[in-house]
Short mmCIF file of C-alpha atoms in Angstrom, two decimals:
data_model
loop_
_atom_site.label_atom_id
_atom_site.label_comp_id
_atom_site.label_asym_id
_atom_site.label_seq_id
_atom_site.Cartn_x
_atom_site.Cartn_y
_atom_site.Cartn_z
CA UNK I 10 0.00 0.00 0.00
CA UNK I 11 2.85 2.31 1.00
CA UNK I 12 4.70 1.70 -2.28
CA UNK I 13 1.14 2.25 -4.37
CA UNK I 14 0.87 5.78 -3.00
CA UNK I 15 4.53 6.74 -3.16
CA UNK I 16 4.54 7.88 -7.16
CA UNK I 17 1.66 10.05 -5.99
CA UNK I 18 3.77 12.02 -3.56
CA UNK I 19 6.82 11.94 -5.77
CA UNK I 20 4.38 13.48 -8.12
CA UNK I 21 3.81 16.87 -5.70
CA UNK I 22 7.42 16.96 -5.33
CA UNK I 23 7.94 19.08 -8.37
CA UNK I 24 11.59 17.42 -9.05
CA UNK I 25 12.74 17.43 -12.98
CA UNK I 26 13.55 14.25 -13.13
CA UNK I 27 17.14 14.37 -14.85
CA UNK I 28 18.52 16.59 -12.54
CA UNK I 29 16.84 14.17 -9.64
CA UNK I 30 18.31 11.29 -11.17
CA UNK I 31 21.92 12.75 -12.14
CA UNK I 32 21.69 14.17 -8.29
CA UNK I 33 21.09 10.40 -7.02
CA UNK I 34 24.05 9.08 -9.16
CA UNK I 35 26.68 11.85 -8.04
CA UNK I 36 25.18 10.85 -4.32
CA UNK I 37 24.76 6.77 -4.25
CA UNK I 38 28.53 6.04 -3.67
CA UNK I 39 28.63 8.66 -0.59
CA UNK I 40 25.73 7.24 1.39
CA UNK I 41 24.00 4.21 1.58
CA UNK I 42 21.73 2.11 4.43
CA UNK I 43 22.78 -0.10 6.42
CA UNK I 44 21.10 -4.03 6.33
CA UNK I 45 21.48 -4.62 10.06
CA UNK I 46 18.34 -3.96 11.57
CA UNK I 47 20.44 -2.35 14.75
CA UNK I 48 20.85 1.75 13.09
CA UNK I 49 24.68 1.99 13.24
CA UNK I 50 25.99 -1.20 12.18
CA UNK I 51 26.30 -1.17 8.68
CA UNK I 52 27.15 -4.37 6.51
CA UNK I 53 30.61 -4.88 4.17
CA UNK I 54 29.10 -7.52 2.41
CA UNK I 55 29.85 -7.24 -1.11
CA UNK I 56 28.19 -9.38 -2.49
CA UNK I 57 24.67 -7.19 -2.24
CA UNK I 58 23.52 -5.49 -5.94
CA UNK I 59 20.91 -3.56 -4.25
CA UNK I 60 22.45 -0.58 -2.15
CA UNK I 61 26.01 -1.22 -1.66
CA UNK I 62 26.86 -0.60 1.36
CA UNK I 63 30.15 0.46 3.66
CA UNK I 64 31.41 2.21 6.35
CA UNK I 65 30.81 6.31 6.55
CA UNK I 66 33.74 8.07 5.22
CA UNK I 67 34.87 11.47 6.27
CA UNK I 68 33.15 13.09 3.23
CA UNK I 69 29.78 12.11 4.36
CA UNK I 70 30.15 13.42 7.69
CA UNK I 71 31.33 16.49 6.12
CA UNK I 72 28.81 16.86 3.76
CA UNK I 73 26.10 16.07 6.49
CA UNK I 74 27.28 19.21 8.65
CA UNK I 75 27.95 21.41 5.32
CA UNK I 76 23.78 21.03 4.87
CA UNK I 77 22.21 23.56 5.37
CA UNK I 78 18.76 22.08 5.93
CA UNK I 79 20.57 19.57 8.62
CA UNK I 80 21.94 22.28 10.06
CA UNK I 81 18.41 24.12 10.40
CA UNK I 82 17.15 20.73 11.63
CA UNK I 83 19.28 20.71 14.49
CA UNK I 84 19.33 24.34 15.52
CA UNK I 85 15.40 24.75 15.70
CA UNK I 86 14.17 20.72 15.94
CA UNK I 87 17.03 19.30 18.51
CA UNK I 88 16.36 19.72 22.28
CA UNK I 89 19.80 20.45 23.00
CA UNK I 90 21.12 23.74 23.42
CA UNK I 91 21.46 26.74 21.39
CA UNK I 92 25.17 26.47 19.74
CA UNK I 93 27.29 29.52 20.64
CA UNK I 94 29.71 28.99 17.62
CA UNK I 95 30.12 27.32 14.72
CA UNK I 96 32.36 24.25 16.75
CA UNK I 97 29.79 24.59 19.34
CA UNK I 98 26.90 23.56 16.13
CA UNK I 99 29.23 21.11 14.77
CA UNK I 100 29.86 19.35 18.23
CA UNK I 101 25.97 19.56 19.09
CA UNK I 102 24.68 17.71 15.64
CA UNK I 103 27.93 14.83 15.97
CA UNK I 104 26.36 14.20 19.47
CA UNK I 105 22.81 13.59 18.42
CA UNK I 106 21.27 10.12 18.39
CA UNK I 107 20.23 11.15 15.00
CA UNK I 108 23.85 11.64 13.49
CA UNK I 109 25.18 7.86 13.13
CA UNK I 110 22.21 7.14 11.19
CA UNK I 111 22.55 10.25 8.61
CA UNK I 112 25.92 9.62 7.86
CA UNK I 113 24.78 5.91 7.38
CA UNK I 114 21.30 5.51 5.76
CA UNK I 115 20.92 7.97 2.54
CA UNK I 116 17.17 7.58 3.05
CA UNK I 117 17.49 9.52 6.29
CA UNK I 118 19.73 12.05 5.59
CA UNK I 119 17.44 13.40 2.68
CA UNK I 120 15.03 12.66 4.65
CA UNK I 121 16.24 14.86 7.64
CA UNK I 122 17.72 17.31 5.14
CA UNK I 123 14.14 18.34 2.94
CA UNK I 124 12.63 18.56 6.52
CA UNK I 125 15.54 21.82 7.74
CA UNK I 126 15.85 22.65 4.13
CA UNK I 127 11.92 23.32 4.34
CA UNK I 128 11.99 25.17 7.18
CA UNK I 129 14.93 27.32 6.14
CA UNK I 130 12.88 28.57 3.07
CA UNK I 131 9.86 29.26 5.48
CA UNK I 132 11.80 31.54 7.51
CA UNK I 133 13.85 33.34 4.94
CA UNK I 134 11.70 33.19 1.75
CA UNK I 135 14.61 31.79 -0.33
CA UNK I 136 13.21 29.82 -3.25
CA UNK I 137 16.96 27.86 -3.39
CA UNK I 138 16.05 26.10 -0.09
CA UNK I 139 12.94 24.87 -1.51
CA UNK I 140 13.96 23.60 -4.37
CA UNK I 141 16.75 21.52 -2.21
CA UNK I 142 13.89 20.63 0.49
CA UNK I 143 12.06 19.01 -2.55
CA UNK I 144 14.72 17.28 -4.36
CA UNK I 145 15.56 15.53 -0.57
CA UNK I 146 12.05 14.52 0.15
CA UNK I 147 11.71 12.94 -3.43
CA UNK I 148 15.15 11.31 -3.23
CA UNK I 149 14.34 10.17 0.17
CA UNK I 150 10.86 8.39 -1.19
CA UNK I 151 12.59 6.71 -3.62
CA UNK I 152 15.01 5.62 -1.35
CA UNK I 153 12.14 4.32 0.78
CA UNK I 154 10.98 2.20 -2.08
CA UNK I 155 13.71 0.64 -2.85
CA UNK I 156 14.90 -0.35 0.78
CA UNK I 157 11.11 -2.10 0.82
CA UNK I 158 12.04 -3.77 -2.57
CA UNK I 159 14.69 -5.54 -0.90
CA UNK I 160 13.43 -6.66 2.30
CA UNK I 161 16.57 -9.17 2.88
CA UNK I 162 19.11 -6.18 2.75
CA UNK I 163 16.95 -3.61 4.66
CA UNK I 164 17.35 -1.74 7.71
CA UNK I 165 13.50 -1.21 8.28
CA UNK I 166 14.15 0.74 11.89
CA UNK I 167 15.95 3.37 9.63
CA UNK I 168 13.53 3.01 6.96
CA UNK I 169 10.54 3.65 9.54
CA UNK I 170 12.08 6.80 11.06
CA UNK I 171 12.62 8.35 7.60
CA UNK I 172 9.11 8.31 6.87
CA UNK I 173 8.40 9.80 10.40
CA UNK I 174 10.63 12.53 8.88
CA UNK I 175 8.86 13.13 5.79
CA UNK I 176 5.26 13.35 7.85
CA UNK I 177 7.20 16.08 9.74
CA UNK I 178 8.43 17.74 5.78
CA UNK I 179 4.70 17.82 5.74
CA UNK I 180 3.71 19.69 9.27
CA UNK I 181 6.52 22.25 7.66
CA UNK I 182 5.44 22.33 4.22
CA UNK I 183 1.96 22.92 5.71
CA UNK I 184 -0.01 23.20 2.55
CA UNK I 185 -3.77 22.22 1.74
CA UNK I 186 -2.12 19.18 -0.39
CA UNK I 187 0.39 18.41 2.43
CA UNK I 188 -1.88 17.95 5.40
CA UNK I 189 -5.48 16.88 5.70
CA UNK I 190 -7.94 14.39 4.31
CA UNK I 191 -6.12 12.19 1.96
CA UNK I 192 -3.09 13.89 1.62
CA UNK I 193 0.27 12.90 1.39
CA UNK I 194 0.99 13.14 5.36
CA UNK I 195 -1.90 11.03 5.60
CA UNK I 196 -0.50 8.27 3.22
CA UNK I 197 2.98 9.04 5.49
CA UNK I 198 1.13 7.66 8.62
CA UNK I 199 -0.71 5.09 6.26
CA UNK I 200 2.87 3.88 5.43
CA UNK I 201 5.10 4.05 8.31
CA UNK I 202 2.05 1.59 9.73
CA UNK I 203 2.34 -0.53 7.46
CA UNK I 204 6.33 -0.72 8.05
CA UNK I 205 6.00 -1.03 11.76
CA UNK I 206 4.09 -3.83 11.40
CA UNK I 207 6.49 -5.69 9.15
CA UNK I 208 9.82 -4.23 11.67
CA UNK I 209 7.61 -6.09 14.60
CA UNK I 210 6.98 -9.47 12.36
CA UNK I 211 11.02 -9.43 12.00
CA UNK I 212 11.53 -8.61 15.97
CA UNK I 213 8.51 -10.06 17.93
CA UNK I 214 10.48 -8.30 21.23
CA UNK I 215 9.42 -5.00 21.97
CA UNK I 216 13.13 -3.16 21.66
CA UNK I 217 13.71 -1.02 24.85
CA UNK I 218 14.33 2.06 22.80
CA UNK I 219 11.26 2.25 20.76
CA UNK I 220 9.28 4.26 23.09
CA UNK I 221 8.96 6.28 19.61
CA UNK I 222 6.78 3.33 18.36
CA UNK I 223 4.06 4.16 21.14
CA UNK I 224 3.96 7.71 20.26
CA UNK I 225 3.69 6.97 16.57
CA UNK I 226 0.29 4.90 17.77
CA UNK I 227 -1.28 8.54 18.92
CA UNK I 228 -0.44 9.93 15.59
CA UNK I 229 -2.30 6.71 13.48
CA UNK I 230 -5.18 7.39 16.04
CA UNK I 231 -5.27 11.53 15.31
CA UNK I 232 -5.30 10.83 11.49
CA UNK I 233 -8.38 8.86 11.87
CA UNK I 234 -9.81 11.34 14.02
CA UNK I 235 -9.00 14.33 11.05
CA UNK I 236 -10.68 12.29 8.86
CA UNK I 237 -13.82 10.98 10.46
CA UNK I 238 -12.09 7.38 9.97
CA UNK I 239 -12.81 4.04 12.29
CA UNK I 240 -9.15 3.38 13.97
CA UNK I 241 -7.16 0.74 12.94
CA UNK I 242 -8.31 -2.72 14.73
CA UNK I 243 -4.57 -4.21 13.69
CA UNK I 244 -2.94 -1.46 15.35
CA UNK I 245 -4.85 -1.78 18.75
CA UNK I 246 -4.01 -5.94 18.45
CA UNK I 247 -0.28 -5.06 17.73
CA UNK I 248 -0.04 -2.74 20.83
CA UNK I 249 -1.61 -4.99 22.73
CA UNK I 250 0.69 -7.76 22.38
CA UNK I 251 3.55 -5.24 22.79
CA UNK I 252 2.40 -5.09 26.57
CA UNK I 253 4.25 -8.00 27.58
CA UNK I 254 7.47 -7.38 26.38
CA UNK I 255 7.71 -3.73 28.18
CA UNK I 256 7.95 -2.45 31.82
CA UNK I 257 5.32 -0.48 33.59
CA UNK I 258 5.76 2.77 32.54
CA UNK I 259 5.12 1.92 28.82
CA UNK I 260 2.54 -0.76 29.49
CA UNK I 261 0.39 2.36 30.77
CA UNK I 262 0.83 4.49 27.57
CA UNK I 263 -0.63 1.77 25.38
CA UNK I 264 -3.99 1.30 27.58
CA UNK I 265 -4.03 5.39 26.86
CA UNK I 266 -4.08 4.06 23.64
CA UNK I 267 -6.65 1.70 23.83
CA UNK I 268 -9.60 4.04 25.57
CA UNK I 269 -8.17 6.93 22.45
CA UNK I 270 -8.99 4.05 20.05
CA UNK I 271 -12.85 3.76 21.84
CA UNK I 272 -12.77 7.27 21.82
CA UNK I 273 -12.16 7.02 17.74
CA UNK I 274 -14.10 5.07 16.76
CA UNK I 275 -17.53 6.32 18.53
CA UNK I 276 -16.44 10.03 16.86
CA UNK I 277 -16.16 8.34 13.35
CA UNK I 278 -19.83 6.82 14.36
CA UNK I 279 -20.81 10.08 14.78
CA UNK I 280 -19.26 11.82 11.75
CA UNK I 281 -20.57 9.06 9.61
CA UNK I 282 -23.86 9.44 10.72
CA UNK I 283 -23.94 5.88 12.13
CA UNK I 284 -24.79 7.00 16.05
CA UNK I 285 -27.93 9.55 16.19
CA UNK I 286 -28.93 8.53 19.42
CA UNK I 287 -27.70 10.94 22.01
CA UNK I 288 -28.33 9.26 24.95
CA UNK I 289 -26.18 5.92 23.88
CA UNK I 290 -23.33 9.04 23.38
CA UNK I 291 -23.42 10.44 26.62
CA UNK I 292 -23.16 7.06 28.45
CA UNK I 293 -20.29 6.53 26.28
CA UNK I 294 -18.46 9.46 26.74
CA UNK I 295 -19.32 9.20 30.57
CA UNK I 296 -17.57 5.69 30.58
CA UNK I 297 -14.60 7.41 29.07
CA UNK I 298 -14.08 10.41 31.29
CA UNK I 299 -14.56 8.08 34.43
CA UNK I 300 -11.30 5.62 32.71
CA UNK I 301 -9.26 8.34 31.31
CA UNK I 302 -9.77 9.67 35.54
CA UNK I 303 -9.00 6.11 36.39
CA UNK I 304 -6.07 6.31 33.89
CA UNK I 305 -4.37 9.62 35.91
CA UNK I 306 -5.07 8.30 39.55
CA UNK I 307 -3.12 5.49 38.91
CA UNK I 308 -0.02 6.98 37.11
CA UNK I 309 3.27 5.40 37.85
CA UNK I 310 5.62 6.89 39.92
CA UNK I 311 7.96 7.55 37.10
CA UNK I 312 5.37 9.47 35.56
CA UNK I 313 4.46 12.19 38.27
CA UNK I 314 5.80 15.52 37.66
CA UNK I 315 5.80 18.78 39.57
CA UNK I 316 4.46 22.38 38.18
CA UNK I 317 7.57 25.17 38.95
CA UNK I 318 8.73 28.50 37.87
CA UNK I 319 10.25 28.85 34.81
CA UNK I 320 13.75 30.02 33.84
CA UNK I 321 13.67 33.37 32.25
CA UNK I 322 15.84 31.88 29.38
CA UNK I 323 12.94 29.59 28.32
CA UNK I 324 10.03 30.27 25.49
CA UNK I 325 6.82 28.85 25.32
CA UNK I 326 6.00 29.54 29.37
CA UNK I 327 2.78 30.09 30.06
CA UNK I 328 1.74 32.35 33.31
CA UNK I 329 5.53 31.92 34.06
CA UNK I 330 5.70 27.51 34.72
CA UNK I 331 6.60 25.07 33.40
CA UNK I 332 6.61 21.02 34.51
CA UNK I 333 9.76 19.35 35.12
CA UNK I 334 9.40 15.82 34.10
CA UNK I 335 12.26 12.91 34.89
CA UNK I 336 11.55 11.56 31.68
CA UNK I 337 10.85 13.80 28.22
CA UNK I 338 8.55 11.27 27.01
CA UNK I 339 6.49 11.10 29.25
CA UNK I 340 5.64 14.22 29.18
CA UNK I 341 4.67 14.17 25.75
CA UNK I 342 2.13 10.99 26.60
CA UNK I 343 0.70 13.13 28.88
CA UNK I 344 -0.50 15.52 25.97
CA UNK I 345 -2.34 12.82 24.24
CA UNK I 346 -4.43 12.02 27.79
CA UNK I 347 -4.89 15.65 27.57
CA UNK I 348 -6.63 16.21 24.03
CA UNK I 349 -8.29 13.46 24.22
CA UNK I 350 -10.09 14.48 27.95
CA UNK I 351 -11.09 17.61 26.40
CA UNK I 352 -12.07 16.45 23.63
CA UNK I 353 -14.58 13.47 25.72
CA UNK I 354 -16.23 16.60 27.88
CA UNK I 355 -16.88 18.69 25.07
CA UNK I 356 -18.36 15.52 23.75
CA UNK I 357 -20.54 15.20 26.68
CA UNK I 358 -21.80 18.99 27.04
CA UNK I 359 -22.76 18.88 23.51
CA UNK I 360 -24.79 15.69 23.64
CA UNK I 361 -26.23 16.53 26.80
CA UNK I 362 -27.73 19.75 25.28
CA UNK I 363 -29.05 17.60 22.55
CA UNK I 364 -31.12 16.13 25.09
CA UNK I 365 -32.46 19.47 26.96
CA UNK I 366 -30.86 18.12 30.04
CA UNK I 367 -31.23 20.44 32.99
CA UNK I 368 -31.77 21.01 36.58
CA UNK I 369 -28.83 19.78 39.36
CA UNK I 370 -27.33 16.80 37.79
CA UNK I 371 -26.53 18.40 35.21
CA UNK I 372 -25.26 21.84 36.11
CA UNK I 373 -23.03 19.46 38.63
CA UNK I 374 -21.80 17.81 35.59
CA UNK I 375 -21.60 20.94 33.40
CA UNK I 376 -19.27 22.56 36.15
CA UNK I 377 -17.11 19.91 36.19
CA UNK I 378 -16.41 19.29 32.38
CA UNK I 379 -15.82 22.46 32.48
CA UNK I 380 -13.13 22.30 35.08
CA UNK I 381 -11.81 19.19 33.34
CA UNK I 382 -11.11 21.13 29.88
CA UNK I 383 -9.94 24.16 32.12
CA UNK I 384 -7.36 22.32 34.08
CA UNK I 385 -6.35 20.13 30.67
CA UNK I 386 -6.15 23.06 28.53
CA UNK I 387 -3.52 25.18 31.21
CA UNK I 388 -1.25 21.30 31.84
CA UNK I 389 -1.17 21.48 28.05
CA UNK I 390 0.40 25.20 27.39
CA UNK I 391 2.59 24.73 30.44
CA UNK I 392 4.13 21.53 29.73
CA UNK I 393 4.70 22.88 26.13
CA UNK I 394 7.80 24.38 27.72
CA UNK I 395 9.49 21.43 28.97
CA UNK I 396 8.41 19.64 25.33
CA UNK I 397 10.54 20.74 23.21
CA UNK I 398 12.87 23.59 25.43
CA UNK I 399 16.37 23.34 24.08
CA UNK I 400 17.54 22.33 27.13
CA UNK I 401 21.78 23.03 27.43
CA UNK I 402 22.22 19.98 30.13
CA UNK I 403 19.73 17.82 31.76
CA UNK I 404 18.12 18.60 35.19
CA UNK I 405 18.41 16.57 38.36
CA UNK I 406 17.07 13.10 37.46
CA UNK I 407 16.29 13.84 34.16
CA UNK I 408 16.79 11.47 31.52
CA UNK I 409 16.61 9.95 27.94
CA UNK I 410 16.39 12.99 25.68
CA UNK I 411 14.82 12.24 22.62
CA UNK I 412 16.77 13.01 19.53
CA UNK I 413 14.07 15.61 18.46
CA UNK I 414 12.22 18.12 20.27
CA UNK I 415 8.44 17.37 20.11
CA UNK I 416 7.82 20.54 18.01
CA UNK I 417 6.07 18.40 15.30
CA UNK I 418 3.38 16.47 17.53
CA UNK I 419 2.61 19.22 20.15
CA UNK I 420 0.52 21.45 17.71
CA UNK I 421 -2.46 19.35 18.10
CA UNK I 422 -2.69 19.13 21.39
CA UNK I 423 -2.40 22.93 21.22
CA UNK I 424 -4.94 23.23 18.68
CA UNK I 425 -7.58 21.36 21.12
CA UNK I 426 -6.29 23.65 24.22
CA UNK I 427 -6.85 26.96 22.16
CA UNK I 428 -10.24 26.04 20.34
CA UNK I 429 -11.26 23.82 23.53
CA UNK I 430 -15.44 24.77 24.78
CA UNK I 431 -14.85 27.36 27.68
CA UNK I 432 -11.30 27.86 27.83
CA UNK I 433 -10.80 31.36 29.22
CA UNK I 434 -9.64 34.04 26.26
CA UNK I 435 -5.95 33.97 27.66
CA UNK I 436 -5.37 30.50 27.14
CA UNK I 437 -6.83 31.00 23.71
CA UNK I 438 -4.99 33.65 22.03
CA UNK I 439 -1.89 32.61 24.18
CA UNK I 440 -2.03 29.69 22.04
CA UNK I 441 -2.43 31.92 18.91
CA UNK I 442 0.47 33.99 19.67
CA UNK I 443 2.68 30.56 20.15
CA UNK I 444 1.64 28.90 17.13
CA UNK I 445 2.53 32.31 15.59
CA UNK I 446 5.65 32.28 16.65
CA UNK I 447 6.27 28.53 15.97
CA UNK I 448 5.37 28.81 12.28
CA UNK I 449 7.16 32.42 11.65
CA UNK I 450 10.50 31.82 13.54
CA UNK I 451 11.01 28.00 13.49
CA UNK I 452 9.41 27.23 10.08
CA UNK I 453 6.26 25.43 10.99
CA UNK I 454 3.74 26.40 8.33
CA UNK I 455 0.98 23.55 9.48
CA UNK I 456 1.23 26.05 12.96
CA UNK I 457 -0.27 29.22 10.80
CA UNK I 458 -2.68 27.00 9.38
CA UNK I 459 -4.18 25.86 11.97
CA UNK I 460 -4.95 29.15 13.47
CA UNK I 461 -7.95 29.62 11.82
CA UNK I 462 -9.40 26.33 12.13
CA UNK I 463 -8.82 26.82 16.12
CA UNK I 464 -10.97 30.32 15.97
CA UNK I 465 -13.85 28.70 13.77
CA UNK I 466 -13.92 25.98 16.12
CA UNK I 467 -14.29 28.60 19.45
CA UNK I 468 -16.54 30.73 17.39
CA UNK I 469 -18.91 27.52 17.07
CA UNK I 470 -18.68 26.73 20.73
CA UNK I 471 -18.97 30.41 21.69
CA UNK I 472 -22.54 30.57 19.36
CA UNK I 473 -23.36 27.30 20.29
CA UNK I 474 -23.63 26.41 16.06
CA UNK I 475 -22.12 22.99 16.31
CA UNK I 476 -23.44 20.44 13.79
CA UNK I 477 -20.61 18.15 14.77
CA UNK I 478 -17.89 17.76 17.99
CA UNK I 479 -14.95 18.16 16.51
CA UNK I 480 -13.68 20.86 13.36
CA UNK I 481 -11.36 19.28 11.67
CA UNK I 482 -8.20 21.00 13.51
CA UNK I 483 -5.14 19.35 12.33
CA UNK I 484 -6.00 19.49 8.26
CA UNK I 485 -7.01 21.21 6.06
CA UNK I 486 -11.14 21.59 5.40
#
């Protein structure tokens, strides 16, 4: 399915296709990927015709960190520090996680370089970086391909992460044909399913650093909510049987993921006009509020966090906090129970309105949606700080800093905070002026978009219009 759609997105790339193709042959013998499935081992077998492969040599490294667009990547995408020279830069991108793999796997350094290279031309206008941002992401594509031609010889980890890349080429590229109802970030998330489930056929064990995997299962689940779309039934199974393979930490992310995937599916019975009866939908959104509550009493210690005053060197801070979490990932889990509590109450009020509910029980339960989406809305835009903050060294107890900096998946969670049903007008238009400031300084087009979706939406809650929940406010409509 992936490789069906990929000549469609090749297709929006815009790449003349003998300059593409002389580009790939002056590039093949500089950077290949690697057939171990462990990123950083590569193979010196010689007798493989597909992808030859060998050891990085001291031009790729140097042409990685000559890139522009990598360079962009890691200066406004990395969570570590702000260089303070160019040595400072260099020494910052040669001790990412992400650096072993560019200099190995050609599919992810395009990758990586059309996502900077895209931002670069959002922030200074220059039509060169575009042109190089587009010539990456369709070199990277085919790259893709081919490495799922040749399963054998394949490093599908690598291959995986480089489509995760080109979803994020389409959060920057932010256009009506990059995100939204069957676009191409939607056949992105299509695809890079479809290759985790063939990287967990070839390595039944849950790996111990694919916390990235969980995350990705939020993203399949958010597509299907932009589109009105059942969730995937396979995907729920697969994360299931991931649970006994991982500790308790991550065995509590995927039964988030389970009560999001209940959540899905009864919104796609709504938008598809399957579920007209509001009564069955507020006794299903009640059973969800009272697990997702369930869910946060009984967070694991690892997981608790504390609300504290924010340095005056960090951005992002809302009413001067921020959280300090032990672990960055967690954190960002936390934002999916967020969205998806707000997005259950508003669910609720709506349907309970239907029904011309009134007296106590439900001003009682009015009051407290209300102070449900209140409180989610303010953990959202405080934690956004500790997110993706380029953080110089790691805190006390601190640990496991991802190799990027959460920019990419926090603007939904945003986008619910800022449009959410009785969020005060601070917590609104601070959201505007962040996603502002995201998509003029770091790049982000898909931020700008999204701003008027997220006033439309308030506007309906505000004249109580709503012929459905939920706008659409990741695509666009």
């Amino acid at each position: 399915m992936f490789r069906d759609e990929n000549d469609k997105v090749v297709t929006k790339a815009r790449v003349p296709k003998a300059k593409t193709t002389a580009d790939q042959r002056k590039r093949a013998p500089r950077l290949t990927s690697g057939s171990n499935s462990r990123a950083g081992t590569p193979s010196t077998n010689d007798s493989q015709e597909i992808m030859p492969l060998r050891l990085p040599s001291p031009s790729s490294t140097t042409l990685a960190l000559e890139d522009e667009g990598i360079r962009f990547f890691f200066n406004h995408y990395s969570p570590l520090g702000t260089p303070q020279s160019a040595a400072d830069q260099e020494l910052r991108i040669r001790s990412s996680p992400m650096f072993p793999l560019i200099t190995e796997n050609e599919s992810f350094h395009n990758a990586v370089s059309s996502v900077g290279s895209a931002g670069l031309y959002n922030v200074t206008k220059d039509p060169k970086h575009m042109i190089v941002a587009r010539k990456k992401y369709a070199a990277s594509l085919r790259d893709i391909t081919r490495s799922l031609g040749d399963l054998a010889h394949s490093d599908l980890d690598a291959t995986f992460k480089a489509v995760m890349l080109l979803t994020a080429f389409e959060i920057v590229n932010g256009s009506s044909q990059s995100i939204g109802i069957g676009t191409s970030w939607g056949v992105h998330i299509d695809g890079g399913a479809a290759i985790l489930k063939m990287l967990t056929s070839a390595m039944p064990a849950f790996r111990s650093d694919s916390k990235g995997w969980i995350q990705f299962i939020f993203a399949v689940y958010i597509k299907s909510l932009s589109r009105g779309d059942d969730a995937a039934a396979e995907m729920r199974a697969w994360a299931e049987a991931c649970k006994k393979d991982v500790k308790v930490p991550e065995v509590h992310a995927i039964d988030l993921t389970h009560i999001i995937y209940r959540f899905t599916n009864l919104h796609a019975s709504l938008r598809q006009g399957l579920l007209l009866d509001s009564n069955i939908v507020v006794l299903e959104a009640l059973v969800l509020d009272a697990e997702l509550e369930d869910w946060e009493t009984n967070l694991p210690e690892e997981w608790k966090f504390e609300t504290v005053p924010a340095p005056d060197i960090m951005y992002f801070t809302y009413n001067g906090k921020t959280h300090n979490y032990h672990d960055f990932w967690v954190g960002r889990i936390l934002n999916n129970y967020r969205w998806v509590r707000i997005l259950v109450n508003e669910l609720l009020m709506v349907h309970m309105v239907r029904l011309g509910t009134s007296g106590a029980e439900y001003k009682e339960q009015r009051r407290r949606s209300y102070g449900i989406i209140e409180r989610m809305a303010t953990d959202i835009c405080t934690g956004i700080s500790a997110s993706f903050f380029r953080h110089s060294s790691l805190g006390p107890g601190q640990k496991d800093v991802p190799a990027m900096s959460g920019i990419f998946i926090i603007l939904f969670p945003l986008a619910v905070a800022g449009s959410a049903m009785g969020v005060s007008q601070g917590i609104h238009e601070w959201v505007i002026n962040t996603l502002r400031f995201i998509g003029n300084r770091m790049g982000i087009c898909q931020a700008i978009s999204i701003i008027e979706l997220i006033r439309k939406q308030r506007k309906a809650f505000e004249e109580q219009t709503l012929s459905h929940v939920i706008t659409n406010l990741w695509g666009a409509v």
